[in-house]
CSV table of C-alpha atoms in Angstrom, one decimal:
chain,number,residue,atom,x,y,z
A,1,GLY,CA,67.8,53.3,-16.2
A,2,ALA,CA,66.9,57.0,-15.6
A,3,GLY,CA,62.5,57.2,-16.2
A,4,VAL,CA,60.9,59.8,-18.0
A,5,SER,CA,61.8,63.2,-16.3
A,6,GLN,CA,59.2,66.5,-16.9
A,7,SER,CA,60.2,69.9,-15.6
A,8,PRO,CA,59.1,71.9,-14.0
A,9,ARG,CA,57.2,69.5,-11.3
A,10,TYR,CA,54.9,72.4,-10.3
A,11,LYS,CA,54.3,75.4,-12.1
A,12,VAL,CA,51.9,78.4,-11.0
A,13,THR,CA,51.2,81.5,-13.3
A,14,LYS,CA,49.0,84.2,-13.9
A,15,ARG,CA,46.1,84.4,-16.4
A,16,GLY,CA,47.3,85.4,-19.9
A,17,GLN,CA,51.3,84.2,-19.6
A,18,ASP,CA,53.0,81.7,-21.7
A,19,VAL,CA,54.0,78.3,-20.4
A,20,ALA,CA,56.5,75.7,-21.4
A,21,LEU,CA,56.4,72.4,-19.9
A,22,ARG,CA,59.7,69.7,-20.8
A,23,CYS,CA,59.8,66.6,-20.9
A,24,ASP,CA,62.6,64.1,-21.5
A,25,PRO,CA,61.9,60.8,-22.8
A,26,ILE,CA,63.7,57.5,-22.1
A,27,SER,CA,66.8,57.2,-23.7
A,28,GLY,CA,66.2,55.1,-27.1
A,29,HIS,CA,62.2,55.6,-26.7
A,30,VAL,CA,61.2,57.4,-30.3
A,31,SER,CA,58.1,57.7,-29.6
A,32,LEU,CA,56.6,60.3,-27.0
A,33,TYR,CA,53.1,61.2,-26.0
A,34,TRP,CA,51.4,64.2,-24.2
A,35,TYR,CA,48.6,63.8,-21.8
A,36,ARG,CA,46.4,66.1,-19.5
A,37,GLN,CA,44.6,64.8,-16.5
A,38,ALA,CA,42.3,66.6,-14.4
A,39,LEU,CA,41.7,65.2,-10.9
A,40,GLY,CA,39.9,62.1,-10.3
A,41,GLN,CA,39.9,61.5,-14.2
A,42,GLY,CA,41.9,59.5,-16.3
A,43,PRO,CA,45.0,60.8,-18.9
A,44,GLU,CA,43.5,62.6,-21.5
A,45,PHE,CA,45.5,62.3,-24.8
A,46,LEU,CA,46.8,65.6,-26.5
A,47,THR,CA,49.7,64.5,-29.1
A,48,TYR,CA,52.2,62.4,-29.7
A,49,PHE,CA,55.7,62.1,-32.1
A,50,ASN,CA,57.5,59.5,-33.6
A,51,TYR,CA,61.4,60.9,-33.7
A,52,GLU,CA,60.8,64.8,-34.5
A,53,ALA,CA,57.5,64.2,-36.5
A,54,GLN,CA,54.2,65.2,-35.0
A,55,GLN,CA,52.1,62.4,-35.9
A,56,ASP,CA,48.7,63.1,-34.3
A,57,LYS,CA,48.0,66.4,-32.5
A,58,SER,CA,44.1,65.8,-32.4
A,59,GLY,CA,43.8,66.1,-28.6
A,60,LEU,CA,45.4,69.6,-28.5
A,61,PRO,CA,42.1,71.5,-27.2
A,62,ASN,CA,42.6,75.0,-29.1
A,63,ASP,CA,45.6,76.5,-31.0
A,64,ARG,CA,46.9,77.9,-27.6
A,65,PHE,CA,48.2,74.8,-27.6
A,66,SER,CA,51.1,73.2,-29.4
A,67,ALA,CA,54.0,70.8,-29.0
A,68,GLU,CA,57.5,70.4,-30.5
A,69,ARG,CA,60.4,67.9,-30.1
A,70,PRO,CA,63.0,69.4,-32.9
A,71,GLU,CA,65.9,66.7,-32.2
A,72,GLY,CA,63.6,63.8,-31.7
A,73,SER,CA,64.7,63.6,-28.0
A,74,ILE,CA,63.1,66.8,-25.8
A,75,SER,CA,60.0,67.5,-26.2
A,76,THR,CA,58.1,70.9,-25.5
A,77,LEU,CA,54.5,71.6,-24.7
A,78,THR,CA,53.9,75.4,-24.8
A,79,ILE,CA,50.1,76.9,-23.8
A,80,GLN,CA,50.1,80.6,-24.7
A,81,ARG,CA,47.9,83.0,-23.0
A,82,THR,CA,46.9,80.6,-20.2
A,83,GLU,CA,43.2,80.4,-18.5
A,84,GLN,CA,42.2,79.0,-15.6
A,85,ARG,CA,40.8,76.0,-17.3
A,86,ASP,CA,44.3,75.0,-18.1
A,87,SER,CA,45.1,74.2,-14.8
A,88,ALA,CA,45.8,70.5,-14.6
A,89,MET,CA,48.4,67.7,-14.5
A,90,TYR,CA,50.0,67.4,-17.6
A,91,ARG,CA,52.0,64.3,-18.3
A,92,CYS,CA,54.3,62.7,-20.7
A,93,ALA,CA,55.4,59.4,-21.9
A,94,SER,CA,57.4,57.5,-24.1
A,95,SER,CA,57.8,54.0,-25.5
A,96,LEU,CA,59.8,52.0,-27.6
A,97,PRO,CA,59.1,51.4,-31.2
A,98,GLY,CA,56.3,48.9,-32.1
A,99,GLN,CA,55.1,49.3,-28.6
A,100,PRO,CA,52.7,52.0,-28.3
A,101,ASN,CA,50.3,50.2,-25.9
A,102,GLU,CA,53.2,50.1,-23.2
A,103,GLN,CA,54.2,53.6,-22.7
A,104,PHE,CA,56.2,55.0,-19.4
A,105,PHE,CA,55.1,58.0,-17.9
A,106,GLY,CA,56.6,60.5,-16.5
A,107,PRO,CA,55.9,62.2,-12.7
A,108,GLY,CA,54.1,65.2,-14.5
A,109,THR,CA,53.7,68.9,-14.2
A,110,ARG,CA,51.4,70.3,-12.2
A,111,LEU,CA,50.0,73.6,-13.7
A,112,THR,CA,47.9,76.2,-11.9
A,113,VAL,CA,46.6,78.9,-13.8
A,114,LEU,CA,45.6,82.1,-11.7
B,1,LEU,CA,38.3,53.3,-30.1
B,2,ALA,CA,36.2,50.3,-28.3
B,3,LYS,CA,34.6,51.8,-25.0
B,4,THR,CA,35.4,50.3,-21.9
B,5,THR,CA,33.0,49.9,-18.7
B,6,GLN,CA,34.8,49.0,-15.1
B,7,PRO,CA,33.6,49.2,-11.6
B,8,ILE,CA,33.9,52.7,-10.1
B,9,SER,CA,35.5,51.3,-7.1
B,10,MET,CA,36.5,47.9,-5.3
B,11,ASP,CA,37.0,47.2,-1.9
B,12,SER,CA,39.4,44.1,-0.7
B,13,TYR,CA,41.4,43.0,2.4
B,14,GLU,CA,45.4,42.1,2.5
B,15,GLY,CA,45.9,38.8,1.4
B,16,GLN,CA,43.1,38.2,-1.0
B,17,GLU,CA,42.8,37.7,-4.9
B,18,VAL,CA,41.1,41.0,-6.5
B,19,ASN,CA,39.5,40.4,-9.4
B,20,ILE,CA,38.3,43.7,-11.6
B,21,THR,CA,36.1,43.0,-14.7
B,22,CYS,CA,36.3,45.4,-17.5
B,23,SER,CA,33.7,45.3,-20.4
B,24,HIS,CA,34.5,46.2,-24.5
B,25,ASN,CA,31.6,44.9,-26.0
B,26,ASN,CA,32.4,46.7,-29.6
B,27,ILE,CA,36.2,45.7,-29.5
B,28,ALA,CA,37.5,44.9,-32.9
B,29,THR,CA,39.5,42.0,-34.4
B,30,ASN,CA,42.8,44.2,-34.2
B,31,ASP,CA,42.4,45.7,-30.7
B,32,TYR,CA,44.7,44.6,-27.7
B,33,ILE,CA,43.7,44.8,-24.2
B,34,THR,CA,46.1,46.6,-21.6
B,35,TRP,CA,45.8,47.5,-17.9
B,36,TYR,CA,47.4,50.3,-16.1
B,37,GLN,CA,47.7,51.0,-12.9
B,38,GLN,CA,48.1,54.6,-10.8
B,39,PHE,CA,49.3,55.5,-7.6
B,40,PRO,CA,48.2,58.6,-6.4
B,41,SER,CA,50.6,61.6,-7.2
B,42,GLN,CA,52.5,59.4,-10.0
B,43,GLY,CA,51.8,58.8,-13.4
B,44,PRO,CA,50.0,55.7,-14.7
B,45,ARG,CA,52.1,52.3,-14.9
B,46,PHE,CA,51.7,49.4,-17.7
B,47,ILE,CA,50.6,46.3,-15.7
B,48,ILE,CA,49.7,43.8,-18.9
B,49,GLN,CA,48.4,43.2,-22.2
B,50,GLY,CA,46.7,40.3,-23.8
B,51,TYR,CA,44.7,39.9,-26.8
B,52,LYS,CA,43.1,36.4,-26.1
B,53,THR,CA,43.2,33.4,-23.4
B,54,LYS,CA,45.3,34.0,-20.8
B,55,VAL,CA,48.6,36.0,-20.0
B,56,THR,CA,50.2,36.1,-16.9
B,57,ASN,CA,53.2,37.9,-15.5
B,58,GLU,CA,55.1,38.6,-12.4
B,59,VAL,CA,52.3,41.4,-11.4
B,60,ALA,CA,48.9,39.9,-12.6
B,61,SER,CA,47.2,37.7,-14.9
B,62,LEU,CA,44.7,38.7,-17.8
B,63,PHE,CA,41.8,36.4,-18.4
B,64,ILE,CA,40.1,37.1,-21.9
B,65,PRO,CA,37.1,34.8,-22.8
B,66,ALA,CA,36.5,33.5,-26.4
B,67,ASP,CA,34.5,36.5,-27.5
B,68,ARG,CA,36.4,39.1,-26.0
B,69,LYS,CA,33.7,41.5,-25.0
B,70,SER,CA,35.2,41.4,-21.7
B,71,SER,CA,38.7,40.8,-19.8
B,72,THR,CA,39.3,40.2,-16.1
B,73,LEU,CA,42.5,41.6,-14.2
B,74,SER,CA,43.2,39.3,-11.5
B,75,LEU,CA,45.8,40.5,-8.5
B,76,PRO,CA,47.1,37.6,-6.3
B,77,ARG,CA,47.0,38.3,-2.8
B,78,VAL,CA,47.0,42.0,-2.6
B,79,SER,CA,48.7,44.2,0.0
B,80,LEU,CA,48.1,47.4,1.3
B,81,SER,CA,50.6,49.0,-1.5
B,82,ASP,CA,48.2,47.8,-4.6
B,83,THR,CA,46.0,50.4,-3.4
B,84,ALA,CA,45.2,52.5,-6.5
B,85,VAL,CA,43.6,53.0,-9.6
B,86,TYR,CA,43.5,50.6,-12.4
B,87,TYR,CA,42.4,51.4,-16.0
B,88,CYS,CA,41.3,49.1,-18.6
B,89,LEU,CA,42.2,50.0,-22.2
B,90,VAL,CA,41.1,48.7,-25.9
B,91,GLY,CA,43.4,49.7,-29.0
B,92,ASP,CA,45.1,48.5,-31.9
B,93,ALA,CA,48.9,47.3,-32.1
B,94,TYR,CA,49.5,50.3,-33.8
B,95,GLY,CA,47.8,52.8,-32.0
B,96,ASN,CA,49.4,55.5,-30.4
B,97,LYS,CA,46.5,57.3,-28.8
B,98,LEU,CA,45.7,55.7,-25.2
B,99,VAL,CA,42.1,56.2,-24.1
B,100,PHE,CA,42.0,56.1,-20.5
B,101,GLY,CA,38.6,55.8,-18.9
B,102,ALA,CA,37.6,56.6,-15.0
B,103,GLY,CA,39.1,53.8,-13.8
B,104,THR,CA,38.7,51.5,-11.2
B,105,ILE,CA,39.7,52.7,-7.6
B,106,LEU,CA,41.0,49.4,-5.6
B,107,ARG,CA,41.3,50.2,-1.9
B,108,VAL,CA,43.0,47.5,0.0
B,109,LYS,CA,42.5,47.2,3.7
B,110,SER,CA,44.2,45.5,6.5
């Protein structure tokens, strides 16, 4: 079946602009996660949802970052007033209920803030 | 969350068995050990998970000694396509926050 999909795959924006990154999880996966990955490092947790409820947002760097999953399926990660330090690969993952350690990752969105 | 330590990089040749060891001295009773693989330009991919002793699947084996303070991922007869970064993670079965370290870069040569 289809895996986790993310869009856009690449996003170039100017400093100060808002961006919205989209994640479409695997059908039937109630848990959805957002990570950020810098070059040469492992993914860094940002936030996660069970269904539409945001369970943990402790990894969001500051209040410019927010995420939602209003219908328990597609999720959007929004970064307001982007800064150059926000440039990174943003990855989404999903998992089946009860299997949080086996997450399926999407291809990521490469964000570049000029 | 237990901290993990693994080698920064390893080199191997095609056809060899590769063993990557991860240290997790402060692993908790409820923690599981999970390994992920990441190819360049792709997201991490789950390989294997275990709690104690030995776990084997079609891709790899995971050896965990009785004290569980370390674990070894074993890849049989590697090929060039096994060149990737391998991450060792430790967390409980209900944890939803995968904590990745820098991983081990495995380079397989012909």
